[in-house]
mmCIF file of C-alpha atoms and ligand atoms in Angstrom:
data_model
loop_
_atom_site.group_PDB
_atom_site.id
_atom_site.type_symbol
_atom_site.label_atom_id
_atom_site.label_comp_id
_atom_site.label_asym_id
_atom_site.label_seq_id
_atom_site.Cartn_x
_atom_site.Cartn_y
_atom_site.Cartn_z
ATOM 1 C CA MET T 1 -8.652 -85.948 -334.553
ATOM 2 C CA LYS T 2 -5.425 -85.915 -332.801
ATOM 3 C CA LYS T 3 -3.967 -89.025 -331.170
ATOM 4 C CA LEU T 4 -2.392 -89.078 -327.709
ATOM 5 C CA THR T 5 0.054 -91.803 -327.518
ATOM 6 C CA ASP T 6 3.019 -92.040 -325.023
ATOM 7 C CA SER T 7 2.766 -88.571 -323.890
ATOM 8 C CA ASN T 8 -0.536 -88.637 -322.438
ATOM 9 C CA GLU T 9 0.395 -87.425 -318.764
ATOM 10 C CA GLY T 10 0.243 -83.978 -317.282
ATOM 11 C CA GLY T 11 0.356 -82.017 -314.125
ATOM 12 C CA CYS T 12 0.674 -78.948 -312.196
ATOM 13 C CA ALA T 13 3.890 -76.720 -311.999
ATOM 14 C CA CYS T 14 5.010 -77.962 -308.410
ATOM 15 C CA GLY T 15 4.344 -81.733 -309.370
ATOM 16 C CA TYR T 16 1.937 -82.464 -306.609
ATOM 17 C CA VAL T 17 -0.964 -83.218 -309.120
ATOM 18 C CA ARG T 18 -0.131 -85.707 -311.790
ATOM 19 C CA TYR T 19 -2.814 -87.000 -314.108
ATOM 20 C CA LYS T 20 -2.969 -89.425 -317.069
ATOM 21 C CA ILE T 21 -5.458 -89.360 -320.106
ATOM 22 C CA ILE T 22 -6.827 -92.518 -321.252
ATOM 23 C CA SER T 23 -8.593 -91.589 -324.375
ATOM 24 C CA ASN T 24 -8.344 -89.192 -327.230
ATOM 25 C CA PRO T 25 -10.324 -85.854 -326.541
ATOM 26 C CA LEU T 26 -13.938 -85.468 -327.789
ATOM 27 C CA ILE T 27 -12.898 -82.047 -329.052
ATOM 28 C CA VAL T 28 -10.392 -79.393 -328.408
ATOM 29 C CA HIS T 29 -11.684 -75.739 -327.929
ATOM 30 C CA CYS T 30 -9.697 -72.590 -328.371
ATOM 31 C CA CYS T 31 -11.828 -70.244 -326.564
ATOM 32 C CA HIS T 32 -11.373 -66.511 -327.017
ATOM 33 C CA CYS T 33 -14.033 -65.242 -324.508
ATOM 34 C CA ARG T 34 -13.249 -62.465 -322.059
ATOM 35 C CA ASN T 35 -13.415 -64.898 -319.160
ATOM 36 C CA CYS T 36 -10.824 -67.144 -320.665
ATOM 37 C CA GLN T 37 -8.665 -64.038 -321.420
ATOM 38 C CA ARG T 38 -8.944 -62.960 -317.692
ATOM 39 C CA GLN T 39 -8.297 -66.369 -316.289
ATOM 40 C CA THR T 40 -5.172 -67.116 -318.273
ATOM 41 C CA GLY T 41 -4.026 -63.454 -318.402
ATOM 42 C CA ALA T 42 -3.415 -64.221 -322.108
ATOM 43 C CA ALA T 43 -5.392 -64.118 -325.390
ATOM 44 C CA PHE T 44 -7.206 -67.380 -325.246
ATOM 45 C CA ALA T 45 -7.608 -70.675 -323.321
ATOM 46 C CA LEU T 46 -6.893 -74.137 -324.793
ATOM 47 C CA ASN T 47 -9.083 -76.709 -323.364
ATOM 48 C CA ALA T 48 -9.307 -80.545 -324.415
ATOM 49 C CA LEU T 49 -12.669 -82.031 -323.474
ATOM 50 C CA PHE T 50 -12.585 -85.621 -321.956
ATOM 51 C CA GLU T 51 -15.033 -87.813 -320.163
ATOM 52 C CA ALA T 52 -14.372 -87.293 -316.566
ATOM 53 C CA ASN T 53 -13.608 -90.946 -316.106
ATOM 54 C CA HIS T 54 -11.019 -90.832 -318.786
ATOM 55 C CA VAL T 55 -8.896 -88.557 -316.653
ATOM 56 C CA GLU T 56 -7.135 -90.514 -313.909
ATOM 57 C CA LEU T 57 -5.524 -88.833 -310.972
ATOM 58 C CA LEU T 58 -2.055 -90.517 -310.612
ATOM 59 C CA SER T 59 -1.173 -88.222 -307.667
ATOM 60 C CA GLY T 60 -2.330 -85.316 -305.284
ATOM 61 C CA THR T 61 -5.639 -83.922 -305.056
ATOM 62 C CA VAL T 62 -7.416 -80.855 -306.628
ATOM 63 C CA ASN T 63 -9.206 -78.009 -304.828
ATOM 64 C CA GLU T 64 -12.464 -76.956 -306.824
ATOM 65 C CA ILE T 65 -13.239 -73.322 -306.900
ATOM 66 C CA GLY T 66 -16.496 -71.996 -308.385
ATOM 67 C CA VAL T 67 -16.417 -68.940 -310.535
ATOM 68 C CA PRO T 68 -19.420 -67.139 -312.357
ATOM 69 C CA THR T 69 -19.784 -67.342 -316.098
ATOM 70 C CA PRO T 70 -21.927 -64.907 -318.342
ATOM 71 C CA SER T 71 -24.386 -67.861 -318.888
ATOM 72 C CA GLY T 72 -25.234 -67.772 -315.015
ATOM 73 C CA GLU T 73 -24.302 -71.561 -314.895
ATOM 74 C CA GLY T 74 -20.916 -71.101 -313.403
ATOM 75 C CA GLN T 75 -17.645 -72.882 -313.903
ATOM 76 C CA THR T 76 -15.681 -75.118 -311.323
ATOM 77 C CA ILE T 77 -11.864 -74.727 -311.645
ATOM 78 C CA ALA T 78 -9.760 -77.630 -310.349
ATOM 79 C CA ARG T 79 -6.474 -76.406 -308.926
ATOM 80 C CA CYS T 80 -3.550 -77.948 -307.285
ATOM 81 C CA PRO T 81 -3.893 -77.046 -303.692
ATOM 82 C CA LYS T 82 -0.280 -76.099 -303.244
ATOM 83 C CA CYS T 83 0.858 -74.347 -306.424
ATOM 84 C CA GLU T 84 -2.850 -73.405 -307.340
ATOM 85 C CA ILE T 85 -2.249 -73.963 -311.149
ATOM 86 C CA ALA T 86 -5.597 -74.633 -312.889
ATOM 87 C CA ILE T 87 -5.515 -78.331 -314.091
ATOM 88 C CA TRP T 88 -9.115 -78.726 -315.630
ATOM 89 C CA SER T 89 -12.647 -77.002 -315.568
ATOM 90 C CA ASN T 90 -16.204 -78.246 -315.437
ATOM 91 C CA TYR T 91 -18.857 -76.218 -317.267
ATOM 92 C CA PHE T 92 -22.505 -76.779 -317.199
ATOM 93 C CA MET T 93 -22.661 -78.495 -320.650
ATOM 94 C CA GLY T 94 -26.325 -78.837 -320.674
ATOM 95 C CA GLY T 95 -26.476 -80.759 -317.305
ATOM 96 C CA ILE T 96 -23.352 -83.120 -317.740
ATOM 97 C CA LYS T 97 -21.042 -80.773 -315.724
ATOM 98 C CA ASP T 98 -19.438 -83.463 -313.641
ATOM 99 C CA MET T 99 -18.940 -85.904 -316.464
ATOM 100 C CA ILE T 100 -16.896 -83.808 -318.619
ATOM 101 C CA ARG T 101 -13.316 -82.426 -317.787
ATOM 102 C CA PHE T 102 -11.962 -79.477 -319.779
ATOM 103 C CA ILE T 103 -8.185 -80.266 -319.482
ATOM 104 C CA ARG T 104 -6.088 -77.111 -319.790
ATOM 105 C CA VAL T 105 -3.870 -78.313 -322.810
ATOM 106 C CA GLY T 106 -0.836 -76.493 -321.547
ATOM 107 C CA THR T 107 -0.740 -78.813 -318.304
ATOM 108 C CA LEU T 108 0.050 -81.803 -320.636
ATOM 109 C CA ASP T 109 3.794 -82.926 -320.534
ATOM 110 C CA ASN T 110 3.365 -82.635 -324.325
ATOM 111 C CA PRO T 111 0.838 -79.972 -325.168
ATOM 112 C CA ASP T 112 1.965 -79.805 -328.860
ATOM 113 C CA LEU T 113 -0.261 -82.946 -329.310
ATOM 114 C CA LEU T 114 -3.508 -81.160 -329.078
ATOM 115 C CA PRO T 115 -4.015 -78.155 -331.330
ATOM 116 C CA PRO T 116 -7.529 -76.683 -331.435
ATOM 117 C CA ASP T 117 -10.349 -78.299 -333.462
ATOM 118 C CA VAL T 118 -12.524 -75.183 -333.243
ATOM 119 C CA HIS T 119 -12.184 -71.551 -332.063
ATOM 120 C CA ILE T 120 -15.047 -70.179 -330.159
ATOM 121 C CA TYR T 121 -16.150 -66.779 -329.032
ATOM 122 C CA THR T 122 -14.049 -65.166 -331.711
ATOM 123 C CA MET T 123 -16.400 -62.008 -331.315
ATOM 124 C CA SER T 124 -13.890 -61.120 -328.419
ATOM 125 C CA LYS T 125 -10.758 -62.461 -330.126
ATOM 126 C CA GLN T 126 -7.988 -60.194 -329.603
ATOM 127 C CA PRO T 127 -7.197 -58.375 -332.805
ATOM 128 C CA TRP T 128 -3.573 -59.574 -333.217
ATOM 129 C CA VAL T 129 -4.618 -63.238 -333.102
ATOM 130 C CA ASN T 130 -5.015 -64.339 -336.822
ATOM 131 C CA LEU T 131 -6.857 -67.611 -337.580
ATOM 132 C CA LEU T 132 -6.013 -69.530 -340.762
ATOM 133 C CA PRO T 133 -8.690 -69.610 -343.669
ATOM 134 C CA ASP T 134 -9.467 -73.252 -342.965
ATOM 135 C CA ASP T 135 -9.967 -72.911 -339.157
ATOM 136 C CA LEU T 136 -13.220 -73.811 -337.828
ATOM 137 C CA ALA T 137 -14.390 -70.689 -336.066
ATOM 138 C CA PHE T 138 -17.682 -69.376 -334.445
ATOM 139 C CA GLU T 139 -18.464 -65.820 -333.049
ATOM 140 C CA GLU T 140 -19.932 -67.495 -330.004
ATOM 141 C CA TYR T 141 -20.763 -71.124 -329.233
ATOM 142 C CA TYR T 142 -21.396 -73.826 -331.760
ATOM 143 C CA ASP T 143 -24.038 -76.370 -332.809
ATOM 144 C CA TYR T 144 -22.829 -79.978 -331.506
ATOM 145 C CA GLU T 145 -24.474 -81.566 -334.543
ATOM 146 C CA LYS T 146 -22.314 -79.736 -336.980
ATOM 147 C CA THR T 147 -19.158 -79.663 -334.940
ATOM 148 C CA TRP T 148 -18.660 -82.945 -333.042
ATOM 149 C CA THR T 149 -17.899 -86.270 -334.725
ATOM 150 C CA SER T 150 -20.881 -88.643 -334.878
ATOM 151 C CA GLU T 151 -19.116 -90.977 -332.574
ATOM 152 C CA ASN T 152 -18.681 -88.323 -329.951
ATOM 153 C CA ARG T 153 -22.195 -87.025 -330.405
ATOM 154 C CA LYS T 154 -23.304 -90.474 -329.361
ATOM 155 C CA ILE T 155 -21.203 -90.334 -326.203
ATOM 156 C CA ARG T 156 -22.658 -86.811 -325.455
ATOM 157 C CA LYS T 157 -26.033 -88.101 -325.799
ATOM 158 C CA SER T 158 -25.585 -91.097 -323.626
ATOM 159 C CA LEU T 159 -24.167 -88.740 -320.955
ATOM 160 C CA LEU T 160 -27.213 -86.436 -321.138
ATOM 161 C CA ALA T 161 -29.411 -89.552 -320.858
ATOM 162 C CA LYS T 162 -27.467 -90.495 -317.821
ATOM 163 C CA ALA T 163 -27.814 -86.960 -316.161
ATOM 164 C CA LEU T 164 -31.434 -87.013 -316.771
ATOM 165 C CA ASP T 165 -31.723 -90.361 -314.905
ATOM 166 C CA GLU T 166 -30.076 -88.969 -311.721
HETATM 167 ZN ZN1 LIG N 1 1.171 -77.966 -307.725
HETATM 168 ZN ZN1 LIG N 2 -13.788 -69.037 -322.718
#
């Protein structure tokens, strides 16, 4: 797992939104689905998953915009209200939508720190993107038991329990 050290801040293009990460990510997704391709205008999205309370807003506010997803559960994208750069997204995640933020790795001041742990939805991977033989990759989504570390599975389970309580 990658370590965020001194360069754990990020922000939007205009500088209005600045944030800080206070832990290492639960996992980093490289998503090759068609939605991510459409949203980024590129071949994939790179998202680092953090517990929402491990992402501190240092300045600015975000606008949250809902967009549809194939699952029907929808996605909320947090954007800078001024330059409209997407900073993070929230997904359904089995009911813990508001507790996990998918930080767009490219918004970190040093995005080099967080390469992907796993490639997902490779069934729509653009043909010129070549993965390495050792890369963990799934045609669609993955099984948490086989993909997340045991420590992070415990965090996920406690968040799911909390969501059921509410
Ligand atoms: Zn901005
Ligand atoms: Zn995607």
